[in-house]
Amino acid sequence: MQGRTRLIIGISGASGVVYGVRLLQLLRNAGIETHLVMSKTAEQTFAYETDLKISEVRALANFNHAIDDMAASISSGSFRTAGMIVAPCSMRSMSEIASGVTTTLLTRAADVVLKERRRLVLMVRETPLHTGHLRTMTALSEIGAIIAPPVPAFYAKPDSLDDMVEHTVGRVLDLFDIDIGVVRRWGEDEALKRRSPRKITP
């Protein structure tokens, strides 16, 4: 692919829309071209979980695509990208992608990424998981998707929720060989070993 790196960012209606926002912010600062597609339920989740206006979220991306625009550039395999991250990924979106029966641009774009053998990373947000969820994740892994639930890395000794979010999305970007300098790396960051243990209050 000529020119700068292109990534599709999908934001579904699951809890954790902050992951998608932080990805967009970091990728914008890194000069990586982003194509954003959000589900209608994601817009509702933003109202519950953040103070951001949808227009502010859209402004973070280089290009925005309507969820029902099935003729958008990202719906075609001839539109070359490095892949797609769905952050967060709801159970419904995950199931559509796994089945190949896609009803929105978000799941269609993910299906295109898979069929073109590009990297698809799903930040699946749900717990606990029943057997059907686990089988669907297995099916997705078998066809090339990467299942990356946003699990905090406590070895990085985060001081805030923002630290947890940033480290998690940084590790997701590692899967695309994009290092934006936000990951505290074990074996490379000596401060991880030198810091005193925190007192745990019973």
mmCIF file with all atom_site columns, C-alpha atoms in Angstrom:
data_model
loop_
_atom_site.group_PDB
_atom_site.id
_atom_site.type_symbol
_atom_site.label_atom_id
_atom_site.label_alt_id
_atom_site.label_comp_id
_atom_site.label_asym_id
_atom_site.label_entity_id
_atom_site.label_seq_id
_atom_site.pdbx_PDB_ins_code
_atom_site.Cartn_x
_atom_site.Cartn_y
_atom_site.Cartn_z
_atom_site.occupancy
_atom_site.B_iso_or_equiv
_atom_site.pdbx_formal_charge
_atom_site.auth_seq_id
_atom_site.auth_comp_id
_atom_site.auth_asym_id
_atom_site.auth_atom_id
_atom_site.pdbx_PDB_model_num
ATOM 1   C CA . MET A 1 1   ? 0.000   0.000   0.000  1.00 0.00 ? 1   MET A CA 1
ATOM 2   C CA . GLN A 1 2   ? 1.498   3.305   -1.064 1.00 0.00 ? 2   GLN A CA 1
ATOM 3   C CA . GLY A 1 3   ? 1.316   6.424   1.085  1.00 0.00 ? 3   GLY A CA 1
ATOM 4   C CA . ARG A 1 4   ? 0.693   6.528   4.801  1.00 0.00 ? 4   ARG A CA 1
ATOM 5   C CA . THR A 1 5   ? -0.792  3.681   6.810  1.00 0.00 ? 5   THR A CA 1
ATOM 6   C CA . ARG A 1 6   ? -4.602  3.421   6.777  1.00 0.00 ? 6   ARG A CA 1
ATOM 7   C CA . LEU A 1 7   ? -6.649  1.861   9.569  1.00 0.00 ? 7   LEU A CA 1
ATOM 8   C CA . ILE A 1 8   ? -10.383 1.350   9.946  1.00 0.00 ? 8   ILE A CA 1
ATOM 9   C CA . ILE A 1 9   ? -11.723 2.003   13.429 1.00 0.00 ? 9   ILE A CA 1
ATOM 10  C CA . GLY A 1 10  ? -15.117 0.583   14.291 1.00 0.00 ? 10  GLY A CA 1
ATOM 11  C CA . ILE A 1 11  ? -16.939 1.587   17.462 1.00 0.00 ? 11  ILE A CA 1
ATOM 12  C CA . SER A 1 12  ? -19.908 -0.600  18.407 1.00 0.00 ? 12  SER A CA 1
ATOM 13  C CA . GLY A 1 13  ? -22.448 -0.091  21.170 1.00 0.00 ? 13  GLY A CA 1
ATOM 14  C CA . ALA A 1 14  ? -20.690 -2.130  23.852 1.00 0.00 ? 14  ALA A CA 1
ATOM 15  C CA . SER A 1 15  ? -19.447 -0.479  27.013 1.00 0.00 ? 15  SER A CA 1
ATOM 16  C CA . GLY A 1 16  ? -15.944 0.933   26.632 1.00 0.00 ? 16  GLY A CA 1
ATOM 17  C CA . VAL A 1 17  ? -16.261 3.483   23.813 1.00 0.00 ? 17  VAL A CA 1
ATOM 18  C CA . VAL A 1 18  ? -13.313 5.298   25.397 1.00 0.00 ? 18  VAL A CA 1
ATOM 19  C CA . TYR A 1 19  ? -11.046 2.667   23.789 1.00 0.00 ? 19  TYR A CA 1
ATOM 20  C CA . GLY A 1 20  ? -12.133 3.756   20.324 1.00 0.00 ? 20  GLY A CA 1
ATOM 21  C CA . VAL A 1 21  ? -11.693 7.421   21.195 1.00 0.00 ? 21  VAL A CA 1
ATOM 22  C CA . ARG A 1 22  ? -8.178  6.930   22.530 1.00 0.00 ? 22  ARG A CA 1
ATOM 23  C CA . LEU A 1 23  ? -7.202  4.932   19.459 1.00 0.00 ? 23  LEU A CA 1
ATOM 24  C CA . LEU A 1 24  ? -8.381  7.751   17.214 1.00 0.00 ? 24  LEU A CA 1
ATOM 25  C CA . GLN A 1 25  ? -6.470  10.341  19.247 1.00 0.00 ? 25  GLN A CA 1
ATOM 26  C CA . LEU A 1 26  ? -3.223  8.387   19.256 1.00 0.00 ? 26  LEU A CA 1
ATOM 27  C CA . LEU A 1 27  ? -3.417  7.471   15.572 1.00 0.00 ? 27  LEU A CA 1
ATOM 28  C CA . ARG A 1 28  ? -4.131  11.075  14.618 1.00 0.00 ? 28  ARG A CA 1
ATOM 29  C CA . ASN A 1 29  ? -1.058  12.222  16.547 1.00 0.00 ? 29  ASN A CA 1
ATOM 30  C CA . ALA A 1 30  ? 0.986   9.507   14.800 1.00 0.00 ? 30  ALA A CA 1
ATOM 31  C CA . GLY A 1 31  ? -0.104  10.665  11.348 1.00 0.00 ? 31  GLY A CA 1
ATOM 32  C CA . ILE A 1 32  ? -1.970  7.452   10.522 1.00 0.00 ? 32  ILE A CA 1
ATOM 33  C CA . GLU A 1 33  ? -5.047  7.787   8.322  1.00 0.00 ? 33  GLU A CA 1
ATOM 34  C CA . THR A 1 34  ? -8.196  6.640   10.090 1.00 0.00 ? 34  THR A CA 1
ATOM 35  C CA . HIS A 1 35  ? -11.588 5.671   8.709  1.00 0.00 ? 35  HIS A CA 1
ATOM 36  C CA . LEU A 1 36  ? -14.290 5.667   11.393 1.00 0.00 ? 36  LEU A CA 1
ATOM 37  C CA . VAL A 1 37  ? -17.592 3.819   11.388 1.00 0.00 ? 37  VAL A CA 1
ATOM 38  C CA . MET A 1 38  ? -19.854 3.869   14.453 1.00 0.00 ? 38  MET A CA 1
ATOM 39  C CA . SER A 1 39  ? -23.010 1.940   15.170 1.00 0.00 ? 39  SER A CA 1
ATOM 40  C CA . LYS A 1 40  ? -26.160 3.765   16.212 1.00 0.00 ? 40  LYS A CA 1
ATOM 41  C CA . THR A 1 41  ? -26.004 2.142   19.645 1.00 0.00 ? 41  THR A CA 1
ATOM 42  C CA . ALA A 1 42  ? -22.428 3.411   20.033 1.00 0.00 ? 42  ALA A CA 1
ATOM 43  C CA . GLU A 1 43  ? -23.796 6.942   19.850 1.00 0.00 ? 43  GLU A CA 1
ATOM 44  C CA . GLN A 1 44  ? -26.124 6.097   22.745 1.00 0.00 ? 44  GLN A CA 1
ATOM 45  C CA . THR A 1 45  ? -23.250 4.592   24.735 1.00 0.00 ? 45  THR A CA 1
ATOM 46  C CA . PHE A 1 46  ? -21.241 7.789   24.325 1.00 0.00 ? 46  PHE A CA 1
ATOM 47  C CA . ALA A 1 47  ? -24.056 9.680   26.023 1.00 0.00 ? 47  ALA A CA 1
ATOM 48  C CA . TYR A 1 48  ? -23.969 7.269   28.988 1.00 0.00 ? 48  TYR A CA 1
ATOM 49  C CA . GLU A 1 49  ? -20.211 6.931   29.395 1.00 0.00 ? 49  GLU A CA 1
ATOM 50  C CA . THR A 1 50  ? -18.642 10.229  28.308 1.00 0.00 ? 50  THR A CA 1
ATOM 51  C CA . ASP A 1 51  ? -19.248 13.953  28.013 1.00 0.00 ? 51  ASP A CA 1
ATOM 52  C CA . LEU A 1 52  ? -18.147 13.930  24.363 1.00 0.00 ? 52  LEU A CA 1
ATOM 53  C CA . LYS A 1 53  ? -20.397 15.047  21.553 1.00 0.00 ? 53  LYS A CA 1
ATOM 54  C CA . ILE A 1 54  ? -20.579 12.699  18.569 1.00 0.00 ? 54  ILE A CA 1
ATOM 55  C CA . SER A 1 55  ? -19.303 15.527  16.369 1.00 0.00 ? 55  SER A CA 1
ATOM 56  C CA . GLU A 1 56  ? -16.177 15.717  18.551 1.00 0.00 ? 56  GLU A CA 1
ATOM 57  C CA . VAL A 1 57  ? -15.573 11.993  18.160 1.00 0.00 ? 57  VAL A CA 1
ATOM 58  C CA . ARG A 1 58  ? -16.026 12.157  14.396 1.00 0.00 ? 58  ARG A CA 1
ATOM 59  C CA . ALA A 1 59  ? -13.593 15.076  14.214 1.00 0.00 ? 59  ALA A CA 1
ATOM 60  C CA . LEU A 1 60  ? -10.825 12.809  15.492 1.00 0.00 ? 60  LEU A CA 1
ATOM 61  C CA . ALA A 1 61  ? -10.953 10.639  12.345 1.00 0.00 ? 61  ALA A CA 1
ATOM 62  C CA . ASN A 1 62  ? -9.665  11.568  8.909  1.00 0.00 ? 62  ASN A CA 1
ATOM 63  C CA . PHE A 1 63  ? -12.731 10.056  7.269  1.00 0.00 ? 63  PHE A CA 1
ATOM 64  C CA . ASN A 1 64  ? -16.183 9.196   8.604  1.00 0.00 ? 64  ASN A CA 1
ATOM 65  C CA . HIS A 1 65  ? -18.579 6.656   7.143  1.00 0.00 ? 65  HIS A CA 1
ATOM 66  C CA . ALA A 1 66  ? -22.275 6.289   7.911  1.00 0.00 ? 66  ALA A CA 1
ATOM 67  C CA . ILE A 1 67  ? -23.224 2.959   9.432  1.00 0.00 ? 67  ILE A CA 1
ATOM 68  C CA . ASP A 1 68  ? -25.737 2.227   6.648  1.00 0.00 ? 68  ASP A CA 1
ATOM 69  C CA . ASP A 1 69  ? -23.531 3.354   3.723  1.00 0.00 ? 69  ASP A CA 1
ATOM 70  C CA . MET A 1 70  ? -22.841 -0.030  2.170  1.00 0.00 ? 70  MET A CA 1
ATOM 71  C CA . ALA A 1 71  ? -21.245 1.671   -0.851 1.00 0.00 ? 71  ALA A CA 1
ATOM 72  C CA . ALA A 1 72  ? -18.529 3.334   1.251  1.00 0.00 ? 72  ALA A CA 1
ATOM 73  C CA . SER A 1 73  ? -14.887 2.858   0.281  1.00 0.00 ? 73  SER A CA 1
ATOM 74  C CA . ILE A 1 74  ? -14.207 0.562   3.251  1.00 0.00 ? 74  ILE A CA 1
ATOM 75  C CA . SER A 1 75  ? -16.874 -1.879  2.040  1.00 0.00 ? 75  SER A CA 1
ATOM 76  C CA . SER A 1 76  ? -14.633 -2.929  -0.848 1.00 0.00 ? 76  SER A CA 1
ATOM 77  C CA . GLY A 1 77  ? -11.539 -5.098  -0.797 1.00 0.00 ? 77  GLY A CA 1
ATOM 78  C CA . SER A 1 78  ? -9.994  -2.952  -3.519 1.00 0.00 ? 78  SER A CA 1
ATOM 79  C CA . PHE A 1 79  ? -9.706  -0.134  -0.971 1.00 0.00 ? 79  PHE A CA 1
ATOM 80  C CA . ARG A 1 80  ? -6.408  -1.050  0.636  1.00 0.00 ? 80  ARG A CA 1
ATOM 81  C CA . THR A 1 81  ? -5.918  -0.736  4.394  1.00 0.00 ? 81  THR A CA 1
ATOM 82  C CA . ALA A 1 82  ? -3.655  -2.214  7.037  1.00 0.00 ? 82  ALA A CA 1
ATOM 83  C CA . GLY A 1 83  ? -6.749  -3.668  8.670  1.00 0.00 ? 83  GLY A CA 1
ATOM 84  C CA . MET A 1 84  ? -9.400  -2.818  11.226 1.00 0.00 ? 84  MET A CA 1
ATOM 85  C CA . ILE A 1 85  ? -9.873  -2.512  14.974 1.00 0.00 ? 85  ILE A CA 1
ATOM 86  C CA . VAL A 1 86  ? -13.339 -2.742  16.513 1.00 0.00 ? 86  VAL A CA 1
ATOM 87  C CA . ALA A 1 87  ? -13.077 -0.973  19.860 1.00 0.00 ? 87  ALA A CA 1
ATOM 88  C CA . PRO A 1 88  ? -15.158 -1.944  21.671 1.00 0.00 ? 88  PRO A CA 1
ATOM 89  C CA . CYS A 1 89  ? -16.775 -4.904  19.929 1.00 0.00 ? 89  CYS A CA 1
ATOM 90  C CA . SER A 1 90  ? -20.256 -5.950  21.036 1.00 0.00 ? 90  SER A CA 1
ATOM 91  C CA . MET A 1 91  ? -21.481 -9.538  21.045 1.00 0.00 ? 91  MET A CA 1
ATOM 92  C CA . ARG A 1 92  ? -23.895 -8.689  18.231 1.00 0.00 ? 92  ARG A CA 1
ATOM 93  C CA . SER A 1 93  ? -21.175 -7.238  16.004 1.00 0.00 ? 93  SER A CA 1
ATOM 94  C CA . MET A 1 94  ? -18.889 -10.161 16.814 1.00 0.00 ? 94  MET A CA 1
ATOM 95  C CA . SER A 1 95  ? -21.607 -12.658 15.871 1.00 0.00 ? 95  SER A CA 1
ATOM 96  C CA . GLU A 1 96  ? -22.380 -10.924 12.571 1.00 0.00 ? 96  GLU A CA 1
ATOM 97  C CA . ILE A 1 97  ? -18.717 -10.869 11.618 1.00 0.00 ? 97  ILE A CA 1
ATOM 98  C CA . ALA A 1 98  ? -18.335 -14.549 12.467 1.00 0.00 ? 98  ALA A CA 1
ATOM 99  C CA . SER A 1 99  ? -21.367 -15.551 10.385 1.00 0.00 ? 99  SER A CA 1
ATOM 100 C CA . GLY A 1 100 ? -20.509 -13.412 7.362  1.00 0.00 ? 100 GLY A CA 1
ATOM 101 C CA . VAL A 1 101 ? -24.140 -12.229 7.290  1.00 0.00 ? 101 VAL A CA 1
ATOM 102 C CA . THR A 1 102 ? -23.448 -8.527  7.736  1.00 0.00 ? 102 THR A CA 1
ATOM 103 C CA . THR A 1 103 ? -26.164 -5.884  8.076  1.00 0.00 ? 103 THR A CA 1
ATOM 104 C CA . THR A 1 104 ? -24.121 -2.728  8.714  1.00 0.00 ? 104 THR A CA 1
ATOM 105 C CA . LEU A 1 105 ? -21.042 -1.074  7.275  1.00 0.00 ? 105 LEU A CA 1
ATOM 106 C CA . LEU A 1 106 ? -19.131 -1.859  10.470 1.00 0.00 ? 106 LEU A CA 1
ATOM 107 C CA . THR A 1 107 ? -19.562 -5.609  10.138 1.00 0.00 ? 107 THR A CA 1
ATOM 108 C CA . ARG A 1 108 ? -19.244 -5.490  6.331  1.00 0.00 ? 108 ARG A CA 1
ATOM 109 C CA . ALA A 1 109 ? -15.898 -3.679  6.611  1.00 0.00 ? 109 ALA A CA 1
ATOM 110 C CA . ALA A 1 110 ? -14.703 -6.289  9.100  1.00 0.00 ? 110 ALA A CA 1
ATOM 111 C CA . ASP A 1 111 ? -15.790 -9.079  6.756  1.00 0.00 ? 111 ASP A CA 1
ATOM 112 C CA . VAL A 1 112 ? -13.844 -7.427  3.914  1.00 0.00 ? 112 VAL A CA 1
ATOM 113 C CA . VAL A 1 113 ? -10.730 -7.229  6.072  1.00 0.00 ? 113 VAL A CA 1
ATOM 114 C CA . LEU A 1 114 ? -10.989 -10.955 6.759  1.00 0.00 ? 114 LEU A CA 1
ATOM 115 C CA . LYS A 1 115 ? -11.589 -11.974 3.172  1.00 0.00 ? 115 LYS A CA 1
ATOM 116 C CA . GLU A 1 116 ? -8.610  -9.897  2.022  1.00 0.00 ? 116 GLU A CA 1
ATOM 117 C CA . ARG A 1 117 ? -6.447  -11.595 4.696  1.00 0.00 ? 117 ARG A CA 1
ATOM 118 C CA . ARG A 1 118 ? -5.774  -8.310  6.470  1.00 0.00 ? 118 ARG A CA 1
ATOM 119 C CA . ARG A 1 119 ? -5.567  -7.901  10.238 1.00 0.00 ? 119 ARG A CA 1
ATOM 120 C CA . LEU A 1 120 ? -8.838  -7.685  12.159 1.00 0.00 ? 120 LEU A CA 1
ATOM 121 C CA . VAL A 1 121 ? -8.671  -7.048  15.903 1.00 0.00 ? 121 VAL A CA 1
ATOM 122 C CA . LEU A 1 122 ? -11.840 -7.284  17.990 1.00 0.00 ? 122 LEU A CA 1
ATOM 123 C CA . MET A 1 123 ? -11.764 -5.708  21.451 1.00 0.00 ? 123 MET A CA 1
ATOM 124 C CA . VAL A 1 124 ? -14.652 -7.809  22.693 1.00 0.00 ? 124 VAL A CA 1
ATOM 125 C CA . ARG A 1 125 ? -16.350 -6.322  25.755 1.00 0.00 ? 125 ARG A CA 1
ATOM 126 C CA . GLU A 1 126 ? -18.470 -8.770  27.732 1.00 0.00 ? 126 GLU A CA 1
ATOM 127 C CA . THR A 1 127 ? -18.218 -10.850 30.874 1.00 0.00 ? 127 THR A CA 1
ATOM 128 C CA . PRO A 1 128 ? -18.985 -13.504 31.896 1.00 0.00 ? 128 PRO A CA 1
ATOM 129 C CA . LEU A 1 129 ? -18.977 -15.403 28.628 1.00 0.00 ? 129 LEU A CA 1
ATOM 130 C CA . HIS A 1 130 ? -21.267 -18.307 27.841 1.00 0.00 ? 130 HIS A CA 1
ATOM 131 C CA . THR A 1 131 ? -20.313 -21.217 25.616 1.00 0.00 ? 131 THR A CA 1
ATOM 132 C CA . GLY A 1 132 ? -21.932 -19.639 22.553 1.00 0.00 ? 132 GLY A CA 1
ATOM 133 C CA . HIS A 1 133 ? -19.721 -16.564 22.928 1.00 0.00 ? 133 HIS A CA 1
ATOM 134 C CA . LEU A 1 134 ? -16.638 -18.727 23.269 1.00 0.00 ? 134 LEU A CA 1
ATOM 135 C CA . ARG A 1 135 ? -17.534 -20.830 20.227 1.00 0.00 ? 135 ARG A CA 1
ATOM 136 C CA . THR A 1 136 ? -18.047 -17.679 18.176 1.00 0.00 ? 136 THR A CA 1
ATOM 137 C CA . MET A 1 137 ? -14.648 -16.369 19.251 1.00 0.00 ? 137 MET A CA 1
ATOM 138 C CA . THR A 1 138 ? -13.060 -19.676 18.283 1.00 0.00 ? 138 THR A CA 1
ATOM 139 C CA . ALA A 1 139 ? -14.715 -19.513 14.850 1.00 0.00 ? 139 ALA A CA 1
ATOM 140 C CA . LEU A 1 140 ? -13.394 -15.976 14.362 1.00 0.00 ? 140 LEU A CA 1
ATOM 141 C CA . SER A 1 141 ? -9.892  -16.965 15.419 1.00 0.00 ? 141 SER A CA 1
ATOM 142 C CA . GLU A 1 142 ? -9.996  -19.859 12.955 1.00 0.00 ? 142 GLU A CA 1
ATOM 143 C CA . ILE A 1 143 ? -10.778 -17.500 10.058 1.00 0.00 ? 143 ILE A CA 1
ATOM 144 C CA . GLY A 1 144 ? -8.045  -15.031 10.972 1.00 0.00 ? 144 GLY A CA 1
ATOM 145 C CA . ALA A 1 145 ? -9.432  -12.517 13.458 1.00 0.00 ? 145 ALA A CA 1
ATOM 146 C CA . ILE A 1 146 ? -7.589  -11.621 16.642 1.00 0.00 ? 146 ILE A CA 1
ATOM 147 C CA . ILE A 1 147 ? -9.713  -11.567 19.785 1.00 0.00 ? 147 ILE A CA 1
ATOM 148 C CA . ALA A 1 148 ? -8.250  -8.949  22.133 1.00 0.00 ? 148 ALA A CA 1
ATOM 149 C CA . PRO A 1 149 ? -10.493 -8.234  25.131 1.00 0.00 ? 149 PRO A CA 1
ATOM 150 C CA . PRO A 1 150 ? -9.439  -4.993  26.856 1.00 0.00 ? 150 PRO A CA 1
ATOM 151 C CA . VAL A 1 151 ? -7.878  -6.584  29.929 1.00 0.00 ? 151 VAL A CA 1
ATOM 152 C CA . PRO A 1 152 ? -5.795  -4.189  32.059 1.00 0.00 ? 152 PRO A CA 1
ATOM 153 C CA . ALA A 1 153 ? -2.101  -5.002  32.537 1.00 0.00 ? 153 ALA A CA 1
ATOM 154 C CA . PHE A 1 154 ? -1.460  -4.415  36.225 1.00 0.00 ? 154 PHE A CA 1
ATOM 155 C CA . TYR A 1 155 ? 2.274   -5.093  35.879 1.00 0.00 ? 155 TYR A CA 1
ATOM 156 C CA . ALA A 1 156 ? 2.465   -1.665  34.229 1.00 0.00 ? 156 ALA A CA 1
ATOM 157 C CA . LYS A 1 157 ? 1.369   -0.206  37.597 1.00 0.00 ? 157 LYS A CA 1
ATOM 158 C CA . PRO A 1 158 ? -1.178  2.245   36.201 1.00 0.00 ? 158 PRO A CA 1
ATOM 159 C CA . ASP A 1 159 ? -1.943  5.372   38.226 1.00 0.00 ? 159 ASP A CA 1
ATOM 160 C CA . SER A 1 160 ? -5.314  6.019   36.610 1.00 0.00 ? 160 SER A CA 1
ATOM 161 C CA . LEU A 1 161 ? -8.040  4.663   34.361 1.00 0.00 ? 161 LEU A CA 1
ATOM 162 C CA . ASP A 1 162 ? -6.494  6.682   31.522 1.00 0.00 ? 162 ASP A CA 1
ATOM 163 C CA . ASP A 1 163 ? -3.213  4.807   32.030 1.00 0.00 ? 163 ASP A CA 1
ATOM 164 C CA . MET A 1 164 ? -5.045  1.477   31.748 1.00 0.00 ? 164 MET A CA 1
ATOM 165 C CA . VAL A 1 165 ? -6.866  2.529   28.579 1.00 0.00 ? 165 VAL A CA 1
ATOM 166 C CA . GLU A 1 166 ? -3.711  3.886   26.970 1.00 0.00 ? 166 GLU A CA 1
ATOM 167 C CA . HIS A 1 167 ? -1.639  0.795   27.707 1.00 0.00 ? 167 HIS A CA 1
ATOM 168 C CA . THR A 1 168 ? -4.404  -1.479  26.376 1.00 0.00 ? 168 THR A CA 1
ATOM 169 C CA . VAL A 1 169 ? -4.822  0.356   23.074 1.00 0.00 ? 169 VAL A CA 1
ATOM 170 C CA . GLY A 1 170 ? -1.054  0.612   22.752 1.00 0.00 ? 170 GLY A CA 1
ATOM 171 C CA . ARG A 1 171 ? -0.825  -3.187  22.958 1.00 0.00 ? 171 ARG A CA 1
ATOM 172 C CA . VAL A 1 172 ? -3.547  -3.490  20.315 1.00 0.00 ? 172 VAL A CA 1
ATOM 173 C CA . LEU A 1 173 ? -1.565  -1.200  18.015 1.00 0.00 ? 173 LEU A CA 1
ATOM 174 C CA . ASP A 1 174 ? 1.471   -3.437  18.592 1.00 0.00 ? 174 ASP A CA 1
ATOM 175 C CA . LEU A 1 175 ? -0.462  -6.041  16.574 1.00 0.00 ? 175 LEU A CA 1
ATOM 176 C CA . PHE A 1 176 ? -0.102  -3.708  13.567 1.00 0.00 ? 176 PHE A CA 1
ATOM 177 C CA . ASP A 1 177 ? 3.567   -2.959  14.335 1.00 0.00 ? 177 ASP A CA 1
ATOM 178 C CA . ILE A 1 178 ? 2.588   0.579   15.339 1.00 0.00 ? 178 ILE A CA 1
ATOM 179 C CA . ASP A 1 179 ? 4.529   1.811   18.367 1.00 0.00 ? 179 ASP A CA 1
ATOM 180 C CA . ILE A 1 180 ? 3.268   5.151   19.618 1.00 0.00 ? 180 ILE A CA 1
ATOM 181 C CA . GLY A 1 181 ? 5.322   5.187   22.805 1.00 0.00 ? 181 GLY A CA 1
ATOM 182 C CA . VAL A 1 182 ? 2.548   4.569   25.356 1.00 0.00 ? 182 VAL A CA 1
ATOM 183 C CA . VAL A 1 183 ? 3.271   0.946   26.308 1.00 0.00 ? 183 VAL A CA 1
ATOM 184 C CA . ARG A 1 184 ? 5.348   0.244   29.399 1.00 0.00 ? 184 ARG A CA 1
ATOM 185 C CA . ARG A 1 185 ? 7.270   -2.800  28.218 1.00 0.00 ? 185 ARG A CA 1
ATOM 186 C CA . TRP A 1 186 ? 8.352   -5.593  30.528 1.00 0.00 ? 186 TRP A CA 1
ATOM 187 C CA . GLY A 1 187 ? 12.095  -6.119  30.328 1.00 0.00 ? 187 GLY A CA 1
ATOM 188 C CA . GLU A 1 188 ? 12.607  -2.692  28.751 1.00 0.00 ? 188 GLU A CA 1
ATOM 189 C CA . ASP A 1 189 ? 11.160  -0.314  31.348 1.00 0.00 ? 189 ASP A CA 1
ATOM 190 C CA . GLU A 1 190 ? 13.380  -0.689  34.416 1.00 0.00 ? 190 GLU A CA 1
ATOM 191 C CA . ALA A 1 191 ? 11.030  1.490   36.462 1.00 0.00 ? 191 ALA A CA 1
ATOM 192 C CA . LEU A 1 192 ? 8.504   -1.360  36.439 1.00 0.00 ? 192 LEU A CA 1
ATOM 193 C CA . LYS A 1 193 ? 10.841  -3.399  38.603 1.00 0.00 ? 193 LYS A CA 1
ATOM 194 C CA . ARG A 1 194 ? 12.213  -0.578  40.731 1.00 0.00 ? 194 ARG A CA 1
ATOM 195 C CA . ARG A 1 195 ? 8.923   0.895   41.927 1.00 0.00 ? 195 ARG A CA 1
ATOM 196 C CA . SER A 1 196 ? 7.955   0.036   45.492 1.00 0.00 ? 196 SER A CA 1
ATOM 197 C CA . PRO A 1 197 ? 4.913   -2.199  45.997 1.00 0.00 ? 197 PRO A CA 1
ATOM 198 C CA . ARG A 1 198 ? 1.753   -0.325  46.814 1.00 0.00 ? 198 ARG A CA 1
ATOM 199 C CA . LYS A 1 199 ? 0.107   -0.871  50.150 1.00 0.00 ? 199 LYS A CA 1
ATOM 200 C CA . ILE A 1 200 ? -3.108  -2.841  49.790 1.00 0.00 ? 200 ILE A CA 1
ATOM 201 C CA . THR A 1 201 ? -5.742  -1.830  52.291 1.00 0.00 ? 201 THR A CA 1
ATOM 202 C CA . PRO A 1 202 ? -7.723  -4.814  53.603 1.00 0.00 ? 202 PRO A CA 1
#
